[in-house]
Short mmCIF file of C-alpha atoms in Angstrom, two decimals:
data_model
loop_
_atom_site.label_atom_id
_atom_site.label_comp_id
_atom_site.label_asym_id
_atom_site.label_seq_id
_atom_site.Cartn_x
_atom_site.Cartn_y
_atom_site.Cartn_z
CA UNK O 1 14.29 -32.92 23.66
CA UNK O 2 16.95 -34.46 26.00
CA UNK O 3 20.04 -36.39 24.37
CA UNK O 4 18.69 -39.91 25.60
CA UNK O 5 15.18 -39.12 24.81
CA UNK O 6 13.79 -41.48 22.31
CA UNK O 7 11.50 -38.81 19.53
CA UNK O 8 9.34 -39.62 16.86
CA UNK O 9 12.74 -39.14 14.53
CA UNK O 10 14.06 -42.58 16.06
CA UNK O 11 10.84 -44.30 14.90
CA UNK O 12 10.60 -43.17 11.68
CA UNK O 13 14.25 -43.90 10.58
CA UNK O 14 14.25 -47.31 12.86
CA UNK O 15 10.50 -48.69 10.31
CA UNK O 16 11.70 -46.09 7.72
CA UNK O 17 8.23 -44.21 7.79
CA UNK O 18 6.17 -42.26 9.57
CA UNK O 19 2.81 -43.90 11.42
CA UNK O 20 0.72 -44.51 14.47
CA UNK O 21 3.43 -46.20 16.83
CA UNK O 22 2.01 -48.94 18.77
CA UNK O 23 4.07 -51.00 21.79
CA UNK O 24 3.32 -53.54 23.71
CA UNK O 25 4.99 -54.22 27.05
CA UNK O 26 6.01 -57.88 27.84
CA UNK O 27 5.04 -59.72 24.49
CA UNK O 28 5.96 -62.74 25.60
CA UNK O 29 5.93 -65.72 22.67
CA UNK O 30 4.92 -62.46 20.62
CA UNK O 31 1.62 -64.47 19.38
CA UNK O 32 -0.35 -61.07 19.82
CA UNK O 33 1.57 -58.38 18.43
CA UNK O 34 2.36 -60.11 15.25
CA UNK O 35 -0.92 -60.55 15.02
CA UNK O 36 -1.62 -56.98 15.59
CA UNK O 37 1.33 -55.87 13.10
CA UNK O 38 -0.56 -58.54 10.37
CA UNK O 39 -4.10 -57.00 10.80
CA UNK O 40 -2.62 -53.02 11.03
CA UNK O 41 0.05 -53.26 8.60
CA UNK O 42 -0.02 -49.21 8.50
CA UNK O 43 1.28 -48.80 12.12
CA UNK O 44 4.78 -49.41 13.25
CA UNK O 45 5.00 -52.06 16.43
CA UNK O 46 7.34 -52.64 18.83
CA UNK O 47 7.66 -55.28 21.83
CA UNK O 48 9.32 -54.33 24.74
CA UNK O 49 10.27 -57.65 26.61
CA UNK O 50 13.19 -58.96 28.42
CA UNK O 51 12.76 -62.43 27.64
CA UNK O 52 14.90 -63.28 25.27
CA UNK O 53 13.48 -67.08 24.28
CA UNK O 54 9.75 -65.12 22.56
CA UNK O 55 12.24 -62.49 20.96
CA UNK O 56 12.79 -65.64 18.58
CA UNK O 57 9.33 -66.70 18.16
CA UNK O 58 8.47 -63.63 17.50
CA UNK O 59 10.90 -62.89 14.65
CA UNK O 60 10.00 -66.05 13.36
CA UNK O 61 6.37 -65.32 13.07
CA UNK O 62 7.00 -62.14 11.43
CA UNK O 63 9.16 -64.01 8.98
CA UNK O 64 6.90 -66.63 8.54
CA UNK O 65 3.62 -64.31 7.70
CA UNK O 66 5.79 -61.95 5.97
CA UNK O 67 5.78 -59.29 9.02
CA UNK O 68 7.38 -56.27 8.68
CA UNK O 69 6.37 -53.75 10.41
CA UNK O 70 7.38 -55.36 13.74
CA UNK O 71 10.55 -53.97 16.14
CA UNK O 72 11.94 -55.80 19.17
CA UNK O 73 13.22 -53.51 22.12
CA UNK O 74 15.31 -55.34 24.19
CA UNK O 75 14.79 -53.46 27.90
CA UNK O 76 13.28 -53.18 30.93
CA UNK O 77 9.52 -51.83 30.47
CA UNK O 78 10.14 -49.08 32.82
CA UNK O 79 13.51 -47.73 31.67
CA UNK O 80 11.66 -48.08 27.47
CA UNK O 81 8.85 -45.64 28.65
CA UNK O 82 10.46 -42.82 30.38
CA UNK O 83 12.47 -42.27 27.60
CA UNK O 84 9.89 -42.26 24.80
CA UNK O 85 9.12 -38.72 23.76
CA UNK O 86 5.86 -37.12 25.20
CA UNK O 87 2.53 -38.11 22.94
CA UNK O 88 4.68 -40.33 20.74
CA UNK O 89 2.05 -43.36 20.70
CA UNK O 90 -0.97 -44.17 19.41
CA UNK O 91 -1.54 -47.21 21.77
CA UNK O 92 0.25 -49.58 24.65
CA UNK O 93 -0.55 -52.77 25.86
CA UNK O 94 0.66 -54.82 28.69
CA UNK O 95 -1.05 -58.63 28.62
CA UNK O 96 -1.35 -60.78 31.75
CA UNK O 97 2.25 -58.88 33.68
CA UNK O 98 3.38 -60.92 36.28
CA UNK O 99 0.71 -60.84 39.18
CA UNK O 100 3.34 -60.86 41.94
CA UNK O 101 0.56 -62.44 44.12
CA UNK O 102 2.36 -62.60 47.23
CA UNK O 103 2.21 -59.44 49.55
CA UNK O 104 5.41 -59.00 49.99
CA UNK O 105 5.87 -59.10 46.11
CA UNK O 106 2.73 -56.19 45.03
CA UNK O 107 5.70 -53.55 44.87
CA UNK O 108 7.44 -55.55 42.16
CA UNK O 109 3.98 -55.26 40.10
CA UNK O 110 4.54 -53.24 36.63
CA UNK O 111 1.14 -51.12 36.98
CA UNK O 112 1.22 -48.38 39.74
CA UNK O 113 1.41 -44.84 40.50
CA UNK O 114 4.64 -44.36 38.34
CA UNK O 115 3.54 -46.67 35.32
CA UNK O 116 0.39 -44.78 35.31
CA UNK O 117 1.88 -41.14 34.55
CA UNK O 118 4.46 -42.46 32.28
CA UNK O 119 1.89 -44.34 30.12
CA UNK O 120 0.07 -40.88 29.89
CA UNK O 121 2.68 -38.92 28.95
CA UNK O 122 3.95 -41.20 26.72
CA UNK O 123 0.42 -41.61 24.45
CA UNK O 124 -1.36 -39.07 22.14
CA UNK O 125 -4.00 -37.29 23.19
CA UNK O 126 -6.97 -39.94 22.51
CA UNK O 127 -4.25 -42.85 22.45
CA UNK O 128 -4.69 -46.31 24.40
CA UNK O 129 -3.66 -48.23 26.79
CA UNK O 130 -4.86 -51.97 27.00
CA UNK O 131 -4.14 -54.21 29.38
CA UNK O 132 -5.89 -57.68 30.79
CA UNK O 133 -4.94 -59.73 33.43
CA UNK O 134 -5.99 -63.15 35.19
CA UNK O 135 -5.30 -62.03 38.90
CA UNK O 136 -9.14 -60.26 39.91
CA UNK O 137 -6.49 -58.20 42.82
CA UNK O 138 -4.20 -57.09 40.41
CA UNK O 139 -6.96 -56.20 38.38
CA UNK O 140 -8.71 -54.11 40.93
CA UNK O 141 -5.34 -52.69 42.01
CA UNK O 142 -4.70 -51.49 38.21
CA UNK O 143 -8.06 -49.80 38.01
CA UNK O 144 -7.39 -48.04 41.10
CA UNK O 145 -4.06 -46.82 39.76
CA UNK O 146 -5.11 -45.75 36.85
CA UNK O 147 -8.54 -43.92 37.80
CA UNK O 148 -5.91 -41.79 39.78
CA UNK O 149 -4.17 -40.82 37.00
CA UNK O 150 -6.11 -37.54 35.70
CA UNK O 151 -5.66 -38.27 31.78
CA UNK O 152 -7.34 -41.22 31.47
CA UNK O 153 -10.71 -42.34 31.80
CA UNK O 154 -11.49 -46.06 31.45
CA UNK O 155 -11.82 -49.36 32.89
CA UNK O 156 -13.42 -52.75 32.04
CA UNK O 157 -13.56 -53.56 28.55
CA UNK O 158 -14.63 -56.05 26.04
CA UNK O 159 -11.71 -58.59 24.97
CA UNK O 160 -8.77 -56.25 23.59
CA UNK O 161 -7.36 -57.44 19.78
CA UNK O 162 -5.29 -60.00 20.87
CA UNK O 163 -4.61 -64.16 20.21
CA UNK O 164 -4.97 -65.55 23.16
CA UNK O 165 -1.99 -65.78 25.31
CA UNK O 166 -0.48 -69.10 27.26
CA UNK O 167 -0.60 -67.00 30.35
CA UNK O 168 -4.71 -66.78 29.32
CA UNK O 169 -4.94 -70.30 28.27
CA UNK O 170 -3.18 -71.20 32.00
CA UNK O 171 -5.61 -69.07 33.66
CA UNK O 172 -8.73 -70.09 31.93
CA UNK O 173 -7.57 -73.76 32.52
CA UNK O 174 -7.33 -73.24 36.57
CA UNK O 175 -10.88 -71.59 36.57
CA UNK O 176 -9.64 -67.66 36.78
CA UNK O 177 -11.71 -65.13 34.94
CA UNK O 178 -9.76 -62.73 32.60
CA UNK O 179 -10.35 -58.95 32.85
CA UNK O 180 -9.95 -56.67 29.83
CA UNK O 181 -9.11 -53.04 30.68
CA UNK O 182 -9.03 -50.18 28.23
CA UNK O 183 -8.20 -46.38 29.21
CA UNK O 184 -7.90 -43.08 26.79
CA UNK O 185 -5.54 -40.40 27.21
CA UNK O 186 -7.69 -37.11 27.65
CA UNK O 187 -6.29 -34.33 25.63
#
């Protein structure tokens, strides 16, 4: 394992146990994965988020509802998953990433070619990867990326375990439909 690679070692001494690691990417005001970490206390969570203002809503909902199985990763999404150790989790989610909606922007979008083969590599065989979004392109443009990715098979899905987000709520509220996508790692 390389020196910077981030193994299932880290994650037992960072929750001080071994279990089914679950991230999600971008947890905003963290509504979701606490919820997730109160209704699967036997897997260890982490959010992976740069915004720093839902790092404190989301410590303060674990402390609130007694949370404890919940880790914060302060770093780019990107940078978090190429160094996680091959087949290290059990399931990843990415709710309602920015849609860059603007040509010019779609290369900024999280979910492409790259994204794609790191979130395989980086689940178990049989783990998965959730995402939903509120942008019908982006959603197309995911399940294209993803259907070329050879380990997973997937694509729309019924509503993922999740509270609803205020990226959702926004959405809903201007008349956009939400798509729910779920994909399994092949062994």
């Amino acid at each position: 394992m390389p020196a910077d690679e981030i193994g299932t070692g880290f994650w037992v001494d960072t929750f001080g146990r071994p279990a089914p690691l679950v991230v999600e990417v971008g947890f905003g005001n963290g509504a979701a994965l606490a919820e997730l970490a109160q209704t699967h206390p036997d897997w260890n969570c982490v959010g992976v988020d740069v915004y720093r203002p839902g790092f404190g809503a989301l410590m303060l909902a674990c402390d609130r509802e007694g949370i404890d199985n919940v880790r914060i990763a302060d770093i780019e999404a990107r940078r978090f998953l190429h160094r996680l150790q091959p087949g290290c989790l059990h399931r990843l989610m990415l709710f309602f990433p920015d849609p860059w909606p603007k040509k010019r922007h779609h290369k900024r979008r999280l979910v492409d070619a790259d994204f794609a083969t790191v979130a395989a590599r980086c689940l178990e065989s049989g783990g998965t990867l959730t995402l939903a979004t509120d942008w019908l392109p982006y959603a197309e443009q995911m399940q294209e990326v993803l259907a070329g990715e050879p380990q997973f098979l997937g694509g729309p899905a019924p509503r993922a375990m999740r509270s609803m987000t205020p990226f959702e709520t926004k959405g809903l509220a201007s008349g956009r439909q939400v798509v729910d996508l779920e994909y399994r790692r092949t062994p």
